[in-house]
Amino acid sequence: GAVVSQHPSWVICKSGTSVKIECRSLDFQATTMFWYRQFPKQSLMLMATSNEGSKATYEQGVEKDKFLINHASLTLSTLTVTSAHPEDSSFYICSARDGGAQETQYFGPGTRLLVL
Amino acid sequence: LAKTTQPISMDSYEGQEVNITCSHNNIATNDYITWYQQFPSQGPRFIIQGYKTKVTNEVASLFIPADRKSSTLSLPRVSLSDTAVYYCLVGDSSASKIIFGSGTRLSIRP
């Protein structure tokens, strides 16, 4: 199946700093990528839809100025958590749609963010 | 987007067949049904996808009745490593996003 990677796999940062997470589709081109956040024992919550070459679409309640998304190419989307605070600590997961007839979504391995 | 309903949790034993049913009463004509598996601290992994009747691959089978208002994921001869959360999702190729439900937490015991 299609492979999606994320980097870094985990990051620890001080409160007030910014953190960038990369999401790459390794063997297919993805015009659309998605960013999710998952808290312990909960389901995935969609944060935003990232479209190549255009602005991301954010879900209600997600601050676009705090969670900056850039989809610079058909294989790369980045999520930057700006001025991170402890409440931003979470598991961030990206996914990419393969563009086939069924447009299956494939997920990255996730990035664990801990803000101290 | 069709809303899905799954059991919150299920328990079974090694070597058994496990069937997880998902209800999606408002499924649209163009919607596909997709199941994902998620282990702790990992991203969801694609298991199987189908539109109608039966689909089988090397890890699971997916049964979809004629009215498509439900689907059943069947895991043959489960092992301890099948302990995970299983998500059922529906959507079509034009869907701009996938919304996750609560999933089913499957626990396999020796």
CSV table of C-alpha atoms in Angstrom, one decimal:
chain,number,residue,atom,x,y,z
A,1,GLY,CA,0.0,0.0,0.0
A,2,ALA,CA,0.9,3.7,-0.2
A,3,VAL,CA,3.3,5.0,2.4
A,4,VAL,CA,3.1,8.2,4.3
A,5,SER,CA,5.9,9.4,6.6
A,6,GLN,CA,6.1,12.0,9.3
A,7,HIS,CA,9.1,13.7,10.8
A,8,PRO,CA,9.9,14.0,13.6
A,9,SER,CA,8.3,11.0,15.3
A,10,TRP,CA,8.4,12.8,18.7
A,11,VAL,CA,9.4,16.2,19.9
A,12,ILE,CA,9.8,17.9,23.3
A,13,CYS,CA,9.9,21.7,23.3
A,14,LYS,CA,9.6,24.6,25.8
A,15,SER,CA,6.5,26.6,26.1
A,16,GLY,CA,6.4,29.5,23.6
A,17,THR,CA,8.5,27.9,20.9
A,18,SER,CA,7.3,26.8,17.5
A,19,VAL,CA,7.5,23.3,16.2
A,20,LYS,CA,7.3,22.1,12.6
A,21,ILE,CA,6.0,18.7,11.6
A,22,GLU,CA,6.5,17.3,8.1
A,23,CYS,CA,4.2,14.9,6.3
A,24,ARG,CA,5.4,13.2,3.1
A,25,SER,CA,3.7,10.8,0.7
A,26,LEU,CA,6.6,8.6,-0.4
A,27,ASP,CA,5.3,6.7,-3.4
A,28,PHE,CA,2.4,8.7,-4.6
A,29,GLN,CA,1.3,12.2,-5.2
A,30,ALA,CA,-1.3,13.7,-2.9
A,31,THR,CA,-3.2,16.8,-3.9
A,32,THR,CA,-4.9,16.6,-0.5
A,33,MET,CA,-3.5,15.9,2.9
A,34,PHE,CA,-5.2,16.0,6.2
A,35,TRP,CA,-4.0,16.8,9.7
A,36,TYR,CA,-5.5,15.2,12.8
A,37,ARG,CA,-4.9,15.5,16.5
A,38,GLN,CA,-5.5,12.7,19.0
A,39,PHE,CA,-5.6,12.9,22.8
A,40,PRO,CA,-5.1,9.8,24.9
A,41,LYS,CA,-8.0,7.3,24.8
A,42,GLN,CA,-9.8,9.4,22.2
A,43,SER,CA,-10.5,9.2,18.5
A,44,LEU,CA,-8.8,11.2,15.8
A,45,MET,CA,-10.0,14.8,15.5
A,46,LEU,CA,-9.6,16.5,12.1
A,47,MET,CA,-7.8,19.8,12.3
A,48,ALA,CA,-7.5,20.9,8.7
A,49,THR,CA,-7.4,19.9,5.1
A,50,SER,CA,-4.3,20.8,3.3
A,51,ASN,CA,-4.5,21.4,-0.5
A,52,GLU,CA,-1.5,21.7,-2.7
A,53,GLY,CA,-1.0,25.2,-3.9
A,54,SER,CA,-3.8,26.7,-1.9
A,55,LYS,CA,-4.8,27.7,1.6
A,56,ALA,CA,-5.7,25.0,4.1
A,57,THR,CA,-9.3,24.6,5.2
A,58,TYR,CA,-9.6,24.5,9.0
A,59,GLU,CA,-12.2,22.8,11.1
A,60,GLN,CA,-14.3,24.8,13.4
A,61,GLY,CA,-12.4,25.7,16.6
A,62,VAL,CA,-9.0,25.2,15.2
A,63,GLU,CA,-6.9,28.4,15.2
A,64,LYS,CA,-5.4,28.9,11.7
A,65,ASP,CA,-2.8,31.4,13.1
A,66,LYS,CA,-1.6,28.9,15.7
A,67,PHE,CA,-1.5,25.8,13.5
A,68,LEU,CA,0.1,26.9,10.2
A,69,ILE,CA,-0.2,24.5,7.3
A,70,ASN,CA,1.8,24.6,4.1
A,71,HIS,CA,1.3,22.2,1.2
A,72,ALA,CA,4.2,23.2,-1.0
A,73,SER,CA,4.3,20.2,-3.2
A,74,LEU,CA,2.3,17.1,-4.2
A,75,THR,CA,4.3,15.1,-1.7
A,76,LEU,CA,4.9,17.4,1.3
A,77,SER,CA,2.7,19.1,3.8
A,78,THR,CA,3.9,20.8,7.0
A,79,LEU,CA,2.2,21.7,10.2
A,80,THR,CA,3.7,24.3,12.4
A,81,VAL,CA,2.5,24.7,15.9
A,82,THR,CA,3.3,28.3,16.8
A,83,SER,CA,4.0,29.5,20.3
A,84,ALA,CA,3.3,26.1,21.7
A,85,HIS,CA,1.8,25.7,25.1
A,86,PRO,CA,1.4,22.6,27.3
A,87,GLU,CA,-2.2,22.2,26.2
A,88,ASP,CA,-1.0,21.6,22.7
A,89,SER,CA,0.7,18.5,23.8
A,90,SER,CA,-0.9,15.7,21.7
A,91,PHE,CA,-0.4,13.1,19.0
A,92,TYR,CA,-0.5,14.7,15.6
A,93,ILE,CA,-1.2,12.5,12.6
A,94,CYS,CA,-1.3,13.3,8.9
A,95,SER,CA,-2.9,11.5,6.1
A,96,ALA,CA,-2.8,11.7,2.3
A,97,ARG,CA,-5.4,10.7,-0.3
A,98,ASP,CA,-4.0,8.6,-3.1
A,99,GLY,CA,-6.1,10.0,-5.9
A,100,GLY,CA,-7.2,6.6,-7.1
A,101,ALA,CA,-10.8,5.8,-8.0
A,102,GLN,CA,-11.6,5.2,-4.3
A,103,GLU,CA,-9.2,7.9,-3.1
A,104,THR,CA,-8.2,5.9,0.0
A,105,GLN,CA,-6.6,7.8,2.8
A,106,TYR,CA,-3.3,6.5,4.1
A,107,PHE,CA,-2.0,7.7,7.4
A,108,GLY,CA,1.4,8.7,8.7
A,109,PRO,CA,2.9,7.1,11.9
A,110,GLY,CA,2.2,10.2,13.9
A,111,THR,CA,4.2,12.7,15.8
A,112,ARG,CA,4.1,12.9,19.6
A,113,LEU,CA,4.5,16.5,20.8
A,114,LEU,CA,5.2,17.3,24.4
A,115,VAL,CA,5.3,21.0,25.4
A,116,LEU,CA,6.9,21.7,28.8
B,1,LEU,CA,-20.9,12.6,5.6
B,2,ALA,CA,-22.5,9.4,6.8
B,3,LYS,CA,-22.4,8.9,10.5
B,4,THR,CA,-21.2,5.5,11.7
B,5,THR,CA,-22.0,3.6,14.9
B,6,GLN,CA,-19.8,0.8,16.3
B,7,PRO,CA,-19.6,-1.0,19.6
B,8,ILE,CA,-17.3,0.8,22.0
B,9,SER,CA,-15.4,-2.4,22.9
B,10,MET,CA,-15.2,-6.1,22.2
B,11,ASP,CA,-13.3,-9.0,23.8
B,12,SER,CA,-12.3,-12.3,22.3
B,13,TYR,CA,-9.7,-15.0,22.6
B,14,GLU,CA,-6.8,-16.1,20.4
B,15,GLY,CA,-7.8,-18.3,17.5
B,16,GLN,CA,-11.4,-17.1,17.4
B,17,GLU,CA,-13.1,-15.3,14.5
B,18,VAL,CA,-14.1,-11.8,15.4
B,19,ASN,CA,-16.8,-9.8,13.7
B,20,ILE,CA,-17.2,-6.1,14.2
B,21,THR,CA,-20.3,-4.5,12.9
B,22,CYS,CA,-20.7,-0.9,11.9
B,23,SER,CA,-24.0,0.9,11.2
B,24,HIS,CA,-24.2,3.6,8.6
B,25,ASN,CA,-27.9,4.2,7.9
B,26,ASN,CA,-27.4,7.3,5.9
B,27,ILE,CA,-24.8,6.0,3.5
B,28,ALA,CA,-24.9,7.7,0.2
B,29,THR,CA,-24.9,6.0,-3.2
B,30,ASN,CA,-21.3,6.9,-4.0
B,31,ASP,CA,-19.9,6.1,-0.5
B,32,TYR,CA,-17.3,3.5,0.0
B,33,ILE,CA,-16.8,1.7,3.4
B,34,THR,CA,-13.3,1.7,4.8
B,35,TRP,CA,-11.9,0.0,7.9
B,36,TYR,CA,-8.7,1.1,9.7
B,37,GLN,CA,-6.8,-0.4,12.6
B,38,GLN,CA,-4.9,1.7,15.1
B,39,PHE,CA,-2.3,0.6,17.7
B,40,PRO,CA,-1.4,2.9,20.6
B,41,SER,CA,0.9,5.8,19.5
B,42,GLN,CA,0.7,4.8,15.8
B,43,GLY,CA,-1.3,6.2,12.9
B,44,PRO,CA,-4.3,4.3,11.6
B,45,ARG,CA,-3.5,1.5,9.2
B,46,PHE,CA,-5.7,0.7,6.2
B,47,ILE,CA,-7.3,-2.8,6.5
B,48,ILE,CA,-9.9,-3.1,3.9
B,49,GLN,CA,-12.3,-1.2,1.7
B,50,GLY,CA,-15.5,-2.1,-0.1
B,51,TYR,CA,-18.7,-0.9,-1.8
B,52,LYS,CA,-21.0,-3.9,-1.8
B,53,THR,CA,-21.3,-7.6,-1.1
B,54,LYS,CA,-18.0,-9.1,0.0
B,55,VAL,CA,-14.4,-8.1,-0.1
B,56,THR,CA,-11.5,-10.3,1.1
B,57,ASN,CA,-7.8,-9.7,1.4
B,58,GLU,CA,-5.0,-11.3,3.2
B,59,VAL,CA,-5.9,-9.9,6.7
B,60,ALA,CA,-9.7,-9.5,6.7
B,61,SER,CA,-13.1,-9.8,5.0
B,62,LEU,CA,-15.7,-7.2,4.7
B,63,PHE,CA,-19.4,-8.1,4.4
B,64,ILE,CA,-21.8,-5.5,3.1
B,65,PRO,CA,-25.5,-6.4,2.8
B,66,ALA,CA,-27.6,-5.3,-0.1
B,67,ASP,CA,-29.0,-2.2,1.6
B,68,ARG,CA,-25.5,-1.1,2.6
B,69,LYS,CA,-26.7,0.3,5.8
B,70,SER,CA,-24.3,-1.7,7.8
B,71,SER,CA,-21.0,-3.6,7.3
B,72,THR,CA,-19.1,-6.3,9.2
B,73,LEU,CA,-15.4,-6.5,9.4
B,74,SER,CA,-14.4,-10.2,10.0
B,75,LEU,CA,-11.0,-11.0,11.4
B,76,PRO,CA,-10.2,-14.8,11.1
B,77,ARG,CA,-8.3,-16.5,13.9
B,78,VAL,CA,-7.3,-13.5,15.8
B,79,SER,CA,-4.0,-13.3,17.8
B,80,LEU,CA,-2.9,-11.1,20.7
B,81,SER,CA,-1.4,-8.7,18.1
B,82,ASP,CA,-4.9,-7.9,16.8
B,83,THR,CA,-5.6,-6.0,20.0
B,84,ALA,CA,-6.2,-2.5,18.7
B,85,VAL,CA,-8.9,0.1,17.9
B,86,TYR,CA,-10.8,-0.5,14.7
B,87,TYR,CA,-12.5,2.4,12.9
B,88,CYS,CA,-15.3,2.2,10.3
B,89,LEU,CA,-15.5,5.1,8.0
B,90,VAL,CA,-17.7,5.9,5.0
B,91,GLY,CA,-17.2,8.5,2.3
B,92,ASP,CA,-16.9,8.9,-1.5
B,93,SER,CA,-14.1,10.1,-3.7
B,94,SER,CA,-15.5,13.6,-3.7
B,95,ALA,CA,-15.6,13.8,0.1
B,96,SER,CA,-13.4,16.6,1.3
B,97,LYS,CA,-12.6,14.9,4.6
B,98,ILE,CA,-13.1,11.8,6.7
B,99,ILE,CA,-14.6,12.2,10.2
B,100,PHE,CA,-13.6,9.5,12.7
B,101,GLY,CA,-16.2,8.0,15.0
B,102,SER,CA,-15.3,6.5,18.4
B,103,GLY,CA,-14.1,3.2,17.0
B,104,THR,CA,-14.2,-0.3,18.6
B,105,ARG,CA,-11.5,-1.2,21.1
B,106,LEU,CA,-10.8,-4.9,20.5
B,107,SER,CA,-9.1,-6.9,23.2
B,108,ILE,CA,-7.7,-10.3,22.5
B,109,ARG,CA,-6.9,-12.6,25.4
B,110,PRO,CA,-4.7,-15.7,25.5
